[in-house]
Short mmCIF file of C-alpha atoms in Angstrom, two decimals:
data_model
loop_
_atom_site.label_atom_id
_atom_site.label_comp_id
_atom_site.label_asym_id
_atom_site.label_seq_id
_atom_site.Cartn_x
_atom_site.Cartn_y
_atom_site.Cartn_z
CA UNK I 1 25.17 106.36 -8.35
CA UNK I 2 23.76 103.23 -7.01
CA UNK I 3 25.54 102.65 -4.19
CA UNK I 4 25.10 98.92 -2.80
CA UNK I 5 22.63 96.84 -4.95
CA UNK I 6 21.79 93.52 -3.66
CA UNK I 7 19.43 90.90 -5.55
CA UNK I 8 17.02 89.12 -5.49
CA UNK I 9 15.04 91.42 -2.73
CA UNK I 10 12.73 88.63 -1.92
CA UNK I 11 13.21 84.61 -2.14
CA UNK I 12 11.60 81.43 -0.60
CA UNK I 13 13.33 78.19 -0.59
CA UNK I 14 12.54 74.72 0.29
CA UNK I 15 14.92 72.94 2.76
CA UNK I 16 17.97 71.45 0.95
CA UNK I 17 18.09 73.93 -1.72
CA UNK I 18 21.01 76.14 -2.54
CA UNK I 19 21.58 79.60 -3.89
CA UNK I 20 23.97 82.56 -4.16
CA UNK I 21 23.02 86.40 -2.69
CA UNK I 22 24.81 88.83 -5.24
CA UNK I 23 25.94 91.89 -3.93
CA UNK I 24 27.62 95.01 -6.09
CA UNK I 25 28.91 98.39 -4.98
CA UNK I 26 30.33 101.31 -7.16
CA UNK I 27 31.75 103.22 -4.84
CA UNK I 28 35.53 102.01 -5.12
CA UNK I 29 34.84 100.52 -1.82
CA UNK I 30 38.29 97.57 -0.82
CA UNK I 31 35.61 96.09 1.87
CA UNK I 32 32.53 94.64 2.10
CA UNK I 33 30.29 92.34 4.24
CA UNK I 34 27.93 90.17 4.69
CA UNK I 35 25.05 90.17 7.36
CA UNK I 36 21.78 88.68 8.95
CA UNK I 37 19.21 90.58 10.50
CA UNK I 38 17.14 88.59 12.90
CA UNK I 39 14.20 89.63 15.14
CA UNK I 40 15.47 90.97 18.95
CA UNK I 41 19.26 90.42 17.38
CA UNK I 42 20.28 93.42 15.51
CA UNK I 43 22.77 92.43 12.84
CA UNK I 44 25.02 89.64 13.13
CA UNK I 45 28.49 89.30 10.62
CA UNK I 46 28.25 86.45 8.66
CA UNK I 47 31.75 86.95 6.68
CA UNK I 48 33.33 90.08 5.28
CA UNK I 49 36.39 90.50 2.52
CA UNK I 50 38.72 93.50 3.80
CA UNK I 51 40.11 93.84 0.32
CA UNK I 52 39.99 92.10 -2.64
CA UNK I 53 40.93 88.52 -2.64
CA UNK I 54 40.66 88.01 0.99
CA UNK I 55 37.46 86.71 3.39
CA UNK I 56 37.20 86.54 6.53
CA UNK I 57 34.65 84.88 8.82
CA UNK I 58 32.40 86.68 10.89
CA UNK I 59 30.41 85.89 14.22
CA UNK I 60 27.82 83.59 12.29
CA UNK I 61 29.55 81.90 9.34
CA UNK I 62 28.52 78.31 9.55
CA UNK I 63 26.05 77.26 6.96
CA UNK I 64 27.53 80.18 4.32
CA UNK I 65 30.49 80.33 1.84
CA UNK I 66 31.59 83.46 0.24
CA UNK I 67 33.34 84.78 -2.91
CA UNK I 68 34.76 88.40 -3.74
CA UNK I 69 34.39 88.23 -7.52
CA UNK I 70 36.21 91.53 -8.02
CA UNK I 71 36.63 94.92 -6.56
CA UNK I 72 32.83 95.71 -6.93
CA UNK I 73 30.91 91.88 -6.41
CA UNK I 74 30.94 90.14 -3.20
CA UNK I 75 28.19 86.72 -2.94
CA UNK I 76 26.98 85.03 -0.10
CA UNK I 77 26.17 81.40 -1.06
CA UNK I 78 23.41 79.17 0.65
CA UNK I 79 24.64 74.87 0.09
CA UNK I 80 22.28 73.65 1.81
CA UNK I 81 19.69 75.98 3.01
CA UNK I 82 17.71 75.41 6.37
CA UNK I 83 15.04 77.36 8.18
CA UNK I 84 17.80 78.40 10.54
CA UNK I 85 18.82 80.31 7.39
CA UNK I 86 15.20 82.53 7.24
CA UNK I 87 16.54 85.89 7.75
CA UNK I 88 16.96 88.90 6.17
CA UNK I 89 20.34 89.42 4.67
CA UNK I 90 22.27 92.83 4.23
CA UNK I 91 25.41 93.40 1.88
CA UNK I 92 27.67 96.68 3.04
CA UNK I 93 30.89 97.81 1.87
CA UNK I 94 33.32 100.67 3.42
CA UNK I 95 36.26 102.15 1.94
CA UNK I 96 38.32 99.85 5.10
CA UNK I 97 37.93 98.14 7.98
CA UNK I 98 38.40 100.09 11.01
CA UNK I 99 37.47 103.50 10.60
CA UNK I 100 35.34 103.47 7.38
CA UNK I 101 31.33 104.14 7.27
CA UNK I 102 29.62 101.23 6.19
CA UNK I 103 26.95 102.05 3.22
CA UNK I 104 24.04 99.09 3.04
CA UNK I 105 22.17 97.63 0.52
CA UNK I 106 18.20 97.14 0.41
CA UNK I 107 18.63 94.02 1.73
CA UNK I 108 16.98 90.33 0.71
CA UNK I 109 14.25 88.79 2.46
CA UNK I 110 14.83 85.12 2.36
CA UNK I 111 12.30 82.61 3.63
CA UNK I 112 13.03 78.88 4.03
CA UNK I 113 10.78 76.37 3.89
CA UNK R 1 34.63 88.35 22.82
CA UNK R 2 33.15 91.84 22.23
CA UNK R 3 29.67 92.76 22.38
CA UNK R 4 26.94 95.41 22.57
CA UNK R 5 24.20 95.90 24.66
CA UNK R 6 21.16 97.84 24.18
CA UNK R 7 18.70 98.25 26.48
CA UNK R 8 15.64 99.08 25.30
CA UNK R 9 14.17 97.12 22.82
CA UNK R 10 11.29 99.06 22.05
CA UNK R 11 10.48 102.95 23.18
CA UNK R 12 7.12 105.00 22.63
CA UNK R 13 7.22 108.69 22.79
CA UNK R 14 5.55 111.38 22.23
CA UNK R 15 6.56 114.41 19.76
CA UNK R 16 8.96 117.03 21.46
CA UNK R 17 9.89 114.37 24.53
CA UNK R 18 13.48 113.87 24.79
CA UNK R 19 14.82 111.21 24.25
CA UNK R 20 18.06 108.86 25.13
CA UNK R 21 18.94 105.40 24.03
CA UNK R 22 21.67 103.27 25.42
CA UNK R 23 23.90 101.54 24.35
CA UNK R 24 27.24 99.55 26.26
CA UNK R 25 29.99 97.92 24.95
CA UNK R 26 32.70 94.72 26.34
CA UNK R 27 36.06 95.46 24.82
CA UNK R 28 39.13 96.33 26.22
CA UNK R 29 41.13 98.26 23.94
CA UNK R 30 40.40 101.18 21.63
CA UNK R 31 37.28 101.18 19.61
CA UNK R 32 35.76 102.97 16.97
CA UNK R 33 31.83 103.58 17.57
CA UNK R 34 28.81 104.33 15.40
CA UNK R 35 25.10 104.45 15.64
CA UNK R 36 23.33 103.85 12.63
CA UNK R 37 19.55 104.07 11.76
CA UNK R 38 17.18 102.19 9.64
CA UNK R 39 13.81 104.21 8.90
CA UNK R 40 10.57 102.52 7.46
CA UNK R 41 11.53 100.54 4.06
CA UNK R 42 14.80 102.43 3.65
CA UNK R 43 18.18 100.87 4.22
CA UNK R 44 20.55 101.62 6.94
CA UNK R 45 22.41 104.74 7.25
CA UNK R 46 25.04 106.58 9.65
CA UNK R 47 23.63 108.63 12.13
CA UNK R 48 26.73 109.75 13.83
CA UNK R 49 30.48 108.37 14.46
CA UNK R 50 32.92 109.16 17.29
CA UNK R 51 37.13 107.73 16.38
CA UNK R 52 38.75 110.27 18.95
CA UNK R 53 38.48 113.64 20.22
CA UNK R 54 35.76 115.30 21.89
CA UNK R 55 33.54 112.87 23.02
CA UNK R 56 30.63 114.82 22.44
CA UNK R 57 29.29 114.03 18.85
CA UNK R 58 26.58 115.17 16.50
CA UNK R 59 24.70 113.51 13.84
CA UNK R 60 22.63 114.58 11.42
CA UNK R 61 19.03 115.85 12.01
CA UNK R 62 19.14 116.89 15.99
CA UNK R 63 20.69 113.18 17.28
CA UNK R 64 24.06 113.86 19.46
CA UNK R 65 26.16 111.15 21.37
CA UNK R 66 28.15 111.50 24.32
CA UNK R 67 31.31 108.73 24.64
CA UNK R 68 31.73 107.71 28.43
CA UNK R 69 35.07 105.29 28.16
CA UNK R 70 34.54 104.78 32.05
CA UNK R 71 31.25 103.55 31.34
CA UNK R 72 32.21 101.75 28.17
CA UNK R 73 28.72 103.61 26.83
CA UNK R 74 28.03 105.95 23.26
CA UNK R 75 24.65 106.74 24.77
CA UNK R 76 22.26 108.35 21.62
CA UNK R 77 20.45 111.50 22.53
CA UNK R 78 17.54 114.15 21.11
CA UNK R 79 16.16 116.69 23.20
CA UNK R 80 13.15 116.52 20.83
CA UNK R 81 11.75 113.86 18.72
CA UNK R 82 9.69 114.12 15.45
CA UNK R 83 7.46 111.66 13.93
CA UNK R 84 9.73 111.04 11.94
CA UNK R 85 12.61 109.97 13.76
CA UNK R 86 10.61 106.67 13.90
CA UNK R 87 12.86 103.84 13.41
CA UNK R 88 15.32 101.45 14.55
CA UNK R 89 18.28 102.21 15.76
CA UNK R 90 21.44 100.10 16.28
CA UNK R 91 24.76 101.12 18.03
CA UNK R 92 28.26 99.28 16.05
CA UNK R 93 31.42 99.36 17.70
CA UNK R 94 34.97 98.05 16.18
CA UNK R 95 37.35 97.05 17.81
CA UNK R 96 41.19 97.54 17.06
CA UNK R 97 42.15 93.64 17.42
CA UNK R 98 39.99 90.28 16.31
CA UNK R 99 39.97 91.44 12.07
CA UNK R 100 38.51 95.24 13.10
CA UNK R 101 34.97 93.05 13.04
CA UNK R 102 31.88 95.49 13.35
CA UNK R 103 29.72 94.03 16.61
CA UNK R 104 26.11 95.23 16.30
CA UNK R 105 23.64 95.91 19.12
CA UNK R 106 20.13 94.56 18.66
CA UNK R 107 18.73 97.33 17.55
CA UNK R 108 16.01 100.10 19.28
CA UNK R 109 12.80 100.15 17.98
CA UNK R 110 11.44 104.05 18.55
CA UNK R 111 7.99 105.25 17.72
CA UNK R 112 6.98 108.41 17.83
CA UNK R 113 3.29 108.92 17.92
CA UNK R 114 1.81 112.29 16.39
#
């Protein structure tokens, strides 16, 4: 049982480049979420997906689009990327919303040049 | 908008000193609170949860929580640390309006020296 599995672990971009974050659980989990983890500023929401076929924006979305693929795969997309953007990013999913234990991933390292 | 405070950033103990980290929340109605933990290169896990009830709560491996709604606090406690309770710790509350969005403190670095 993997649990949340999150790739690439590591990346380094130039400014201007793009890429997707994939995220997959396998716990029958309806949500899941996206967040940054910054230095002094805990975790911040970028979006999250209550249940399949539905986002929602977070505190931090600007700069980030989303897709919930299916039941399992939620990615967190990069355009444009920006230094602003050099973070490290965690992927969680909970059976809901309100109540519901979040489970994280490993998380990815992402540097931006 | 909610939000959660903690307020230490970093702590240094010693083995068997007790230990308390706080945490306060801004939100009016009824929340749901958690503290979670992230040890050295592992990912982040529940520590302990309080919904309703008794607002005394215990986590796994010693850490309890006491819920003060006056207060608006879900202060973390151990009357003993180990080594290796070194880690960060963050404090989540969610809220019952705004999506049910998970707010995260800034974390608590602890370090327990031997």
């Amino acid at each position: 049982n993997a649990g949340v599995t999150q790739t690439p672990k590591f990346q380094v971009l130039k400014t201007g480049q793009s890429m997707t974050l994939q995220c997959a659980q396998d716990m029958n989990h309806n949500s899941m979420y996206w967040y940054r983890q910054d230095p002094g500023m805990g975790l911040r929401l970028i979006y999250y997906s209550a249940s399949e076929g539905t986002t929602d924006k977070g505190e931090v979305p600007n700069g980030y689009n989303v897709s919930r693929l299916n039941k399992r795969e939620f990615s967190l997309r990069l355009e444009s990327a920006a230094p602003s953007q050099t973070s490290v990013y965690f992927c969680a999913s909970s059976e809901g919303v309100a109540k519901n234990i979040q489970y994280f991933g490993a998380g990815t390292r992402l540097s931006v040049l | 908008a909610q939000s959660v405070s903690q307020h230490n950033h970093h702590v240094i103990l010693s083995e068997a000193a007790s230990l308390e980290l706080g945490c306060n929340y801004s939100y009016g109605g009824t929340v749901n609170l958690f503290w979670y933990v992230q040890y050295p290169g592992q990912h982040l896990q529940l520590l302990l949860k309080y919904f309703s009830g008794d607002p005394l709560v215990k986590g796994i491996k010693g850490f309890e929580a006491e819920f003060i709604k006056s207060k608006f606090s879900f202060n973390l406690r151990k009357p003993s640390v180990q080594w290796s309770d070194t880690a960060e710790y963050f404090c989540a509350v969610i809220g019952n309006t705004g999506g049910f969005k998970t707010i995260f403190g800034a974390g608590t670095r602890l370090f327990v020296k031997a």
